[in-house]
Coordinates of C-alpha atoms and ligand atoms in Angstrom, one line a residue:
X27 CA 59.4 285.2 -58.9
X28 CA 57.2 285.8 -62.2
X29 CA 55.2 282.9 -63.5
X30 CA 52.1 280.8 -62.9
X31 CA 51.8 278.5 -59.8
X32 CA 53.2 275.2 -60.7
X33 CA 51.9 271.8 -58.8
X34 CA 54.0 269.4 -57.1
X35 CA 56.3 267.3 -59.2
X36 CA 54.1 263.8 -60.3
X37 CA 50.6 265.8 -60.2
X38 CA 50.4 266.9 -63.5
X39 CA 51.0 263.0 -64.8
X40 CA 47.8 262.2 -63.3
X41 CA 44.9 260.8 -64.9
X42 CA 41.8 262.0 -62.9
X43 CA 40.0 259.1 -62.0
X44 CA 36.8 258.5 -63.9
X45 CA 33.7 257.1 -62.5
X46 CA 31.2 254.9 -64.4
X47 CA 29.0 256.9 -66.6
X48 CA 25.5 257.6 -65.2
X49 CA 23.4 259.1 -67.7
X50 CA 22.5 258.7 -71.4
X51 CA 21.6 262.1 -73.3
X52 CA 17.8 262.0 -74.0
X53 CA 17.2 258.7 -72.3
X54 CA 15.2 259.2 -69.0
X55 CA 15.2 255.3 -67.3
X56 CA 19.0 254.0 -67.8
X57 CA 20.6 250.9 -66.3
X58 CA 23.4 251.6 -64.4
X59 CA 25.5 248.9 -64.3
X60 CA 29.0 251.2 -64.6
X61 CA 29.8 251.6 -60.6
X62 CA 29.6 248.5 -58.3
X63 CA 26.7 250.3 -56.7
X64 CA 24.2 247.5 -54.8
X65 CA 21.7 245.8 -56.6
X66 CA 18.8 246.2 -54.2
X67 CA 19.2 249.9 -52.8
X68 CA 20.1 251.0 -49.1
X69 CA 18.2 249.2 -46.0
X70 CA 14.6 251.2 -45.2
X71 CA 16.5 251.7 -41.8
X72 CA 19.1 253.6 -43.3
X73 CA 16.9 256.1 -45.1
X74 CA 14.9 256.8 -42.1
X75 CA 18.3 257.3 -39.9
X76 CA 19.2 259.7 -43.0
X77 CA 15.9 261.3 -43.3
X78 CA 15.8 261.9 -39.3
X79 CA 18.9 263.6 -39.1
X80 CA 17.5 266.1 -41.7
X81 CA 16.8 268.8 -38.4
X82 CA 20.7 268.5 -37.3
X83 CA 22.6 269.4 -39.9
X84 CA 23.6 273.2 -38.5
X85 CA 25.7 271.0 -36.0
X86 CA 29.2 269.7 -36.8
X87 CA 29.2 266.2 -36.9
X88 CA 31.0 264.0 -34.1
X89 CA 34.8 264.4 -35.2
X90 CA 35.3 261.0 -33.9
X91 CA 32.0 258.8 -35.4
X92 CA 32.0 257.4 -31.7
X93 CA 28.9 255.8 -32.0
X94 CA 30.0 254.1 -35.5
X95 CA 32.8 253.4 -34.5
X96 CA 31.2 251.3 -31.4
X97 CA 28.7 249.4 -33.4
X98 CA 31.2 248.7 -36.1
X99 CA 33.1 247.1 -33.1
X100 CA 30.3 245.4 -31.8
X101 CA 29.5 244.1 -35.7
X102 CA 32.8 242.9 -36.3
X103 CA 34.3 242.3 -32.8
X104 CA 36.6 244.5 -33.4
X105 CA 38.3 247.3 -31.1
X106 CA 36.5 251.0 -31.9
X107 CA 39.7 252.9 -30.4
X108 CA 41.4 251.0 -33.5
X109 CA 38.7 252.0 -36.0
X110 CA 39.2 255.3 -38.1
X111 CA 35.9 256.1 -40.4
X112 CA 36.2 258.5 -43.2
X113 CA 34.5 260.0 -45.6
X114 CA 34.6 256.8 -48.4
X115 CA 37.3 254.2 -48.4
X116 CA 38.8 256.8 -51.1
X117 CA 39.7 259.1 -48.3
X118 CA 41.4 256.4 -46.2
X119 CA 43.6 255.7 -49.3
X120 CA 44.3 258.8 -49.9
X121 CA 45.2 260.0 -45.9
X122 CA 47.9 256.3 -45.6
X123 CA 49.6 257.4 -48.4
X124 CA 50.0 260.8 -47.8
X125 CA 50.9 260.0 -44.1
X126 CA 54.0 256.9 -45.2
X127 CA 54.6 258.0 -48.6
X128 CA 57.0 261.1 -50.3
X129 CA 58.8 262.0 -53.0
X130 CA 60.9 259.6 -54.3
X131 CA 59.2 256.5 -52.5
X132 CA 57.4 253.7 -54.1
X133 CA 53.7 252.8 -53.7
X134 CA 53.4 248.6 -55.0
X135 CA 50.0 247.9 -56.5
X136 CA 49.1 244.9 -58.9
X137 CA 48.6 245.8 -62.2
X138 CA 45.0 245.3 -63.0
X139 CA 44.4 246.9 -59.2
X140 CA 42.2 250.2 -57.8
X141 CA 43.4 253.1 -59.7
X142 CA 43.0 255.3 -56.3
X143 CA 46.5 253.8 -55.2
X144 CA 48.7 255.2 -58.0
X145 CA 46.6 258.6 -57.9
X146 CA 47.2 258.9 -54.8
X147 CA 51.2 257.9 -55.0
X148 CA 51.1 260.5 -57.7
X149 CA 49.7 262.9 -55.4
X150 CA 52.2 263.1 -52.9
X151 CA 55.0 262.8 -55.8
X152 CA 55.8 259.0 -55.0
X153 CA 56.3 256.6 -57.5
X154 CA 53.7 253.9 -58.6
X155 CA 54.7 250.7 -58.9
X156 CA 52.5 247.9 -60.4
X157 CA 53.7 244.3 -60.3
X158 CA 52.3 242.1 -62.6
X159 CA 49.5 239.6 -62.2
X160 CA 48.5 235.9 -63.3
X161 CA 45.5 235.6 -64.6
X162 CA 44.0 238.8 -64.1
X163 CA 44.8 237.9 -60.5
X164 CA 47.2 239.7 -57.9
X165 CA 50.7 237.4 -57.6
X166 CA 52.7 237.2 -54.6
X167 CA 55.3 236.3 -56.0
X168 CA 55.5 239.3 -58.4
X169 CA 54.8 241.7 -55.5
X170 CA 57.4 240.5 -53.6
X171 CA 60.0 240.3 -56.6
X172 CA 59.0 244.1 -56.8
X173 CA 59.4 245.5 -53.3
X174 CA 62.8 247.8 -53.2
X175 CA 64.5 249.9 -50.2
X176 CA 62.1 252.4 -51.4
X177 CA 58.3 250.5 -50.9
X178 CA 56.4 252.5 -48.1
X179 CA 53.1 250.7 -49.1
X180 CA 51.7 247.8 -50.5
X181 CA 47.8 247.7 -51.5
X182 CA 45.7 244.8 -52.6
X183 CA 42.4 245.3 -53.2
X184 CA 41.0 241.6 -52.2
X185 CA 39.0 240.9 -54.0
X186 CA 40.2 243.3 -56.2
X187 CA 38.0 246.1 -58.8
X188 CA 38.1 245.6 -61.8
X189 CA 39.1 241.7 -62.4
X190 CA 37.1 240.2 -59.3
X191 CA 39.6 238.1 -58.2
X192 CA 40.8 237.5 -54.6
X193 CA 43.9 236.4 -53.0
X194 CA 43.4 234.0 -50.2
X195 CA 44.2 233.7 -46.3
X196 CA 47.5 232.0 -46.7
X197 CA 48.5 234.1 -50.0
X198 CA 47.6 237.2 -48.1
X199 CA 49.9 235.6 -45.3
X200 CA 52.8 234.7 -47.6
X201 CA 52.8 238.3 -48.8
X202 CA 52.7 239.9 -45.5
X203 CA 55.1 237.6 -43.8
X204 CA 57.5 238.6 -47.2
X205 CA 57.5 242.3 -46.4
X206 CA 59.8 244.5 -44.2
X207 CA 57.9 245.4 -41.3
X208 CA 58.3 249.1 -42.5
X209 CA 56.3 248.6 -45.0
X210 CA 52.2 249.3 -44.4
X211 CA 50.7 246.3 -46.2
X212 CA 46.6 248.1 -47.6
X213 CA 44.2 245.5 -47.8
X214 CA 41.1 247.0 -49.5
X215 CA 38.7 244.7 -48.7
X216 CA 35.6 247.4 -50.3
X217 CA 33.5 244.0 -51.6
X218 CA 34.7 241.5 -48.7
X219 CA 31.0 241.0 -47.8
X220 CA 30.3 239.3 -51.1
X221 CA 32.6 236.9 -51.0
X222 CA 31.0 233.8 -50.0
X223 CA 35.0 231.2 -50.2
X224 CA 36.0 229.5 -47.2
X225 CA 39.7 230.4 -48.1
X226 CA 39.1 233.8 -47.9
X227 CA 39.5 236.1 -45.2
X228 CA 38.9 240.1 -45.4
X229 CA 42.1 241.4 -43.2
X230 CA 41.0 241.3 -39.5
X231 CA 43.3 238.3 -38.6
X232 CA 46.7 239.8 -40.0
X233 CA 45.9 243.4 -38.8
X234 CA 45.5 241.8 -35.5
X235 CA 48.6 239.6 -36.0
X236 CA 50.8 242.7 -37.3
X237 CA 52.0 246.0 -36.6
X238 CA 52.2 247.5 -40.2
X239 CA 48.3 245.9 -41.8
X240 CA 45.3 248.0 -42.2
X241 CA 42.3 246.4 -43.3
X242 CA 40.0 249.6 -45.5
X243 CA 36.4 249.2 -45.8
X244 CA 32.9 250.7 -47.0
X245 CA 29.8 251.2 -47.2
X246 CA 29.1 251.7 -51.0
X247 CA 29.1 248.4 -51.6
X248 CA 27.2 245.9 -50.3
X249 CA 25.3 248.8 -48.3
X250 CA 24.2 250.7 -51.0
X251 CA 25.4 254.4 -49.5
X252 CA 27.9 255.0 -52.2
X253 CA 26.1 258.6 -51.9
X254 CA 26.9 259.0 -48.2
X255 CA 30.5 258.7 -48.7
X256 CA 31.6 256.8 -45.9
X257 CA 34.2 254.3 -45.6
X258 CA 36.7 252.9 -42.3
X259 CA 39.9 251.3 -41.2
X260 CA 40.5 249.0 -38.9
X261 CA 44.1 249.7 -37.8
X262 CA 47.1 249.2 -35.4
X263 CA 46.8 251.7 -32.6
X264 CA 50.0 253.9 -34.5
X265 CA 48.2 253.6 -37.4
X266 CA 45.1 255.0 -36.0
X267 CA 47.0 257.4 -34.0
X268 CA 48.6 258.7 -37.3
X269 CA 45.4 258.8 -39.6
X270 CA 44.0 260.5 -36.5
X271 CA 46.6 263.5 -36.5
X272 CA 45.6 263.8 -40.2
X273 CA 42.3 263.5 -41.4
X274 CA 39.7 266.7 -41.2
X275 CA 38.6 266.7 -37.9
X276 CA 34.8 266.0 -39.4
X277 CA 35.6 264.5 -41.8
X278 CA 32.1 261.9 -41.4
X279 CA 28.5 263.7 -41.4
X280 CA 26.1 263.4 -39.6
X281 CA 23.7 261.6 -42.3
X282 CA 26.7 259.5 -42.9
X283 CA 27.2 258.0 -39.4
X284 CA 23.5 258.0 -38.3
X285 CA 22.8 255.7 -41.7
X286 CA 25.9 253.5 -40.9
X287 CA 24.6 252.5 -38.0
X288 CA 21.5 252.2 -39.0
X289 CA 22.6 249.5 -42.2
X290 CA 24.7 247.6 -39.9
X291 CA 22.0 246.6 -37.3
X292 CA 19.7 245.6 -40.5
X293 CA 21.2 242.1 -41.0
X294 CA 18.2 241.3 -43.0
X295 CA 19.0 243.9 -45.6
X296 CA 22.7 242.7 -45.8
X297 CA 21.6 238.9 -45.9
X298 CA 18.9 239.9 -48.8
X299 CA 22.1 241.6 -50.5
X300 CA 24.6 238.7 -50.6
X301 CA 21.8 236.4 -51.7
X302 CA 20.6 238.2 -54.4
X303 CA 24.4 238.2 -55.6
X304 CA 25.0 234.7 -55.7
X305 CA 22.2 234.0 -57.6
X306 CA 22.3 236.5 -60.0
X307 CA 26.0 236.9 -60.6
X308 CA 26.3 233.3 -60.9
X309 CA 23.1 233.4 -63.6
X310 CA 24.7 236.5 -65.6
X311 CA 28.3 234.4 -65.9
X312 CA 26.3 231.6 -67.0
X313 CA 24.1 233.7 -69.8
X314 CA 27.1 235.4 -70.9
X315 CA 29.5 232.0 -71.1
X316 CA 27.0 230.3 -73.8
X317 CA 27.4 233.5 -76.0
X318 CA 30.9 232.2 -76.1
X319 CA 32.6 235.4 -74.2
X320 CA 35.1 234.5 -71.6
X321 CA 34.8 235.4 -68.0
X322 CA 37.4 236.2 -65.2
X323 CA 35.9 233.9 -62.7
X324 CA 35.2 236.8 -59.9
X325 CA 34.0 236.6 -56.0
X326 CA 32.6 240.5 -56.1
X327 CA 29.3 242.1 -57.4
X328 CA 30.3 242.4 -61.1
X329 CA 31.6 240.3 -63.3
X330 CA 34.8 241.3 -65.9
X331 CA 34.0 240.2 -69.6
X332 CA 36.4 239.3 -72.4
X333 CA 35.5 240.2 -75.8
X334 CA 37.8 239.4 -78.7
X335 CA 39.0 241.7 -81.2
X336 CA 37.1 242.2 -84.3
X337 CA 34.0 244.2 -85.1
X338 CA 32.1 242.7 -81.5
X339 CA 34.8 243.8 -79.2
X340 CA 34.5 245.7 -76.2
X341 CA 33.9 248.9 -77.7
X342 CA 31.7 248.5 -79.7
X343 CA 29.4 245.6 -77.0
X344 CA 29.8 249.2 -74.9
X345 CA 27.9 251.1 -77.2
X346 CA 25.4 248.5 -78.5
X347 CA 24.6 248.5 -74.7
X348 CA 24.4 252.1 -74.3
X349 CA 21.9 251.7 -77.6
X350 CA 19.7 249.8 -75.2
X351 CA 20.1 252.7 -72.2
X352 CA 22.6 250.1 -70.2
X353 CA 25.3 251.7 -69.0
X354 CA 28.3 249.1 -68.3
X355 CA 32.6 250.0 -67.8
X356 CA 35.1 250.2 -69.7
X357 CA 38.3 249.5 -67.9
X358 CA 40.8 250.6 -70.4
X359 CA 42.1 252.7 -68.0
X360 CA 43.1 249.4 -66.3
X361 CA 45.1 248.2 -68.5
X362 CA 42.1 246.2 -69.6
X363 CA 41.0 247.5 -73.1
X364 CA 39.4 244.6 -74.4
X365 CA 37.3 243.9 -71.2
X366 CA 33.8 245.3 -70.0
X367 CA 32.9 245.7 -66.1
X368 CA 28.8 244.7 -65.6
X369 CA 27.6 245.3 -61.9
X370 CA 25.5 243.2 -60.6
X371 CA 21.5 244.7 -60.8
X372 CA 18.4 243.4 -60.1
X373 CA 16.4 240.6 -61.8
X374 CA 15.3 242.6 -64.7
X375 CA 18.2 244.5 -65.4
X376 CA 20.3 241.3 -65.6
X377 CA 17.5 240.0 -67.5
X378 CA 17.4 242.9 -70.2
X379 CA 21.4 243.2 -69.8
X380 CA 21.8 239.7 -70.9
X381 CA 19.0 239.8 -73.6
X382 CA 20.8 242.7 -74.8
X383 CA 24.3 241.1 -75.2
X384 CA 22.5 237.9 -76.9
X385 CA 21.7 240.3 -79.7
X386 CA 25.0 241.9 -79.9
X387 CA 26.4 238.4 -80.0
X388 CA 24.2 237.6 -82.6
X389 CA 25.7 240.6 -85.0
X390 CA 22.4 242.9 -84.9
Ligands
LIG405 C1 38.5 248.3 -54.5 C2 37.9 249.5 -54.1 N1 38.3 250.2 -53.1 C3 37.8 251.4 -52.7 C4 36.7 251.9 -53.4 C5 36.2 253.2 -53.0 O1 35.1 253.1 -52.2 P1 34.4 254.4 -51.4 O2 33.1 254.6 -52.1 O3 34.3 253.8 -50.0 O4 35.4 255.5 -51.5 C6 36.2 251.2 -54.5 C7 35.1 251.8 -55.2 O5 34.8 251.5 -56.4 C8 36.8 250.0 -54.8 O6 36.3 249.3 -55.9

C-alpha cells in the first residue's frame, strides 16, 4: 500500500518531554538549577569505580546487575531476586507500562505529576488520565473517584516532581487498599532519600504487603549519577518476572553498576547530601518567602515558586534569572504556568540565586 509509515495511534499527540535547559549562549559558568541534579556532585568512590571500569568496556555488561542488585539488597534489606535495575527510573516507567497497559486502557496519574507517565501511556496508545489534586498535592480521594474498568496503572510520584509534595504512609495505604488488585499501583519514590517526615514511607512496606505495588527508584538524585543513567524496582516476584521477559538484556553498563555500588557503600556522601538539603532548602524557602512569593511547602531537593501575574511573573523571573546565567524550570508543561522549579545547589548558588530574585523582586 502507497504512503508514508504512520506511527501507532496516540504517538503523534505526544509532547517530547523536555529537560531543564543547561546552557546559556555565550555564557561559559551557568547555574544549573533546571534538573533536580544533586547539589554536591557524585561520591569520590563512585568516580573512581567509574574511572576503573574505563579498561572493560569491550565486555557486555552483566545482563542481570547481580552484584547491584545484592548490595542494593543488603542497603535496603530488601530481596535482590525481587530487584530489577534499569537504565534510569525513566526506563522502568516506561517497561510497566508497556508490559500492563494497551490501546484503549487507562494510565491514572495526578495532575501536577511526572510527565513520563502520560508519555509513556501515549506510547503504547493507552489513555492518560490525570485526577485532580489539592493543593498542588496528589488526592486520594480524586484518584480513587477516577479509577474505571479500564485503569491498568496507577503512578504517584511521592514525593512528587514538580510540586514537592508527598503523600503519606496511611494515604498511600488508603489508596492502595481502594484499588482492584489488577491494577499495578507505581510509586516513584526518585527523591525518597530527601525526605526527612516521620509520616512518610518510600514504598517498601506495601510492595511487601501486596501483590500489584512496585516501588521505582534512582540514582540521579540524591547520588548525583543522573549521567549514568541508572534507576531500579523493587517488585513482586511476577512483577520482576515480567519486567525481566522485557527489558534489553543489558540494559545497565558496566560504569553504571560498578558506580552504584560504589555510591551506596559511601554513607558519608549520602549523609553529607541530605544535610546539605535541609539546610539549604529550608534557607532558600525562607529568602524567597520575605520577597513575598508563595511557596508549595515541598519534602524534595527543589522548591516550586508561585509568582503572580503581572509584569514579575514567572516568565519573565525565568529570564531575569537567565540574565544572571541561572538556569531554573519552567513547569508550564505541568499545568503549572505561573510557577518556577529551583533545585537545590550549593551554598553560593543559593546564595547568588536568591540575591538574584531580591533584585527581580525589587523591579530592576
Ligand atoms: C519523579 C521522577 N521520577 C523519575 C525520574 C527519572 O529519573 P531517572 O533519571 O532515574 O530516569 C525523575 C527525574 O526527574 C523524577 O523527577
Amino acid at each position: 500500500m502507497a504512503g508514508s509509515p504512520r506511527p501507532r495511534p496516540g504517538i503523534l499527540e505526544i509532547s517530547p518531554y523536555v529537560g531543564g535547559e543547561a546552557k546559556i549562549a555565550g555564557v561559559a559558568r551557568v547555574i544549573r538549577l533546571a534538573s533536580n541534579e544533586s547539589a554536591l556532585g557524585p561520591s569520590p568512590r563512585a568516580i573512581a569505580a567509574y574511572k576503573a571500569m574505563a579498561g572493560e568496556m569491550f565486555r557486555y555488561p552483566d545482563g542481570h546487575s547481580t552484584a547491584l542488585r545484592e548490595a542494593l539488597g543488603r542497603h535496603h534489606g530488601l530481596d535482590p531476586a525481587r530487584i530489577v535495575c534499569g537504565a534510569g527510573s525513566d526506563e522502568l516507567i516506561g517497561l510497566l507500562i508497556r508490559a500492563y497497559a494497551g490501546p484503549g486502557d487507562e494510565v491514572l496519574y495526578s495532575r501536577h505529576g511526572f510527565l513520563m507517565y502520560p508519555i509513556g501511556a501515549l506510547a503504547v496508545g493507552a489513555k492518560p488520565v490525570a485526577a485532580p489534586e489539592t493543593a498542588f498535592s496528589a488526592d486520594v480521594d480524586a484518584l480513587l473517584a477516577h479509577v474505571t474498568p479500564k485503569t491498568r496503572l496507577v503512578f504517584i510520584a511521592n514525593p512528587n516532581n514538580p510540586t514537592g509534595t508527598y503523600l503519606s504512609r496511611d494515604d498511600m495505604q488508603r489508596l492502595h487498599a481502594g484499588l482492584p488488585s489488577s491494577v499495578v499501583l507505581v510509586i516513584d519514590a526518585a527523591y525518597a532519600e530527601f525526605v526527612q517526615r516521620n509520616d512518610y514511607e518510600p514504598g517498601i512496606e506495601l510492595v511487601d504487603a501486596a501483590e500489584n505495588v512496585v516501588m521505582a527508584r534512582t540514582f540521579s538524585k540524591i547520588y548525583a549519577l543522573a549521567g549514568l543513567r541508572l534507576g531500579w524496582a523493587y517488585c513482586p516476584p511476577a512483577i520482576a518476572d515480567v519486567l525481566n521477559r522485557i527489558r534489553g538484556p543489558f540494559n545497565v553498563s558496566i560504569p553504571a553498576q560498578a558506580a552504584g555500588i560504589a555510591a551506596l557503600e559511601d554513607v558519608a556522601s549520602l549523609d553529607r547530601a541530605r544535610e546539605h538539603n535541609e539546610i539549604w532548602r529550608p534557607w532558600l524557602e525562607r529568602e524567597l518567602a520575605r520577597l513575598g512569593l508563595a511557596l508549595t511547602p515541598g519534602v524534595a531537593n527543589f522548591v516550586l515558586v508561585h509568582f503572580p501575574p503581572g509584569p514579575r511573573d514567572a516568565a519573565a523571573a525565568f529570564r531575569f534569572l537567565q540574565s544572571r546565567a541561572i538556569l531554573t524550570r519552567r513547569v508550564a508543561g505541568y499545568h503549572l504556568p505561573e510557577h518556577l522549579r529551583i533545585t537545590v545547589g550549593t551554598e553560593e548558588e543559593m546564595r547568588a540565586v536568591a540575591a538574584a530574585m531580591a533584585e527581580f523582586m525589587a523591579g530592576a
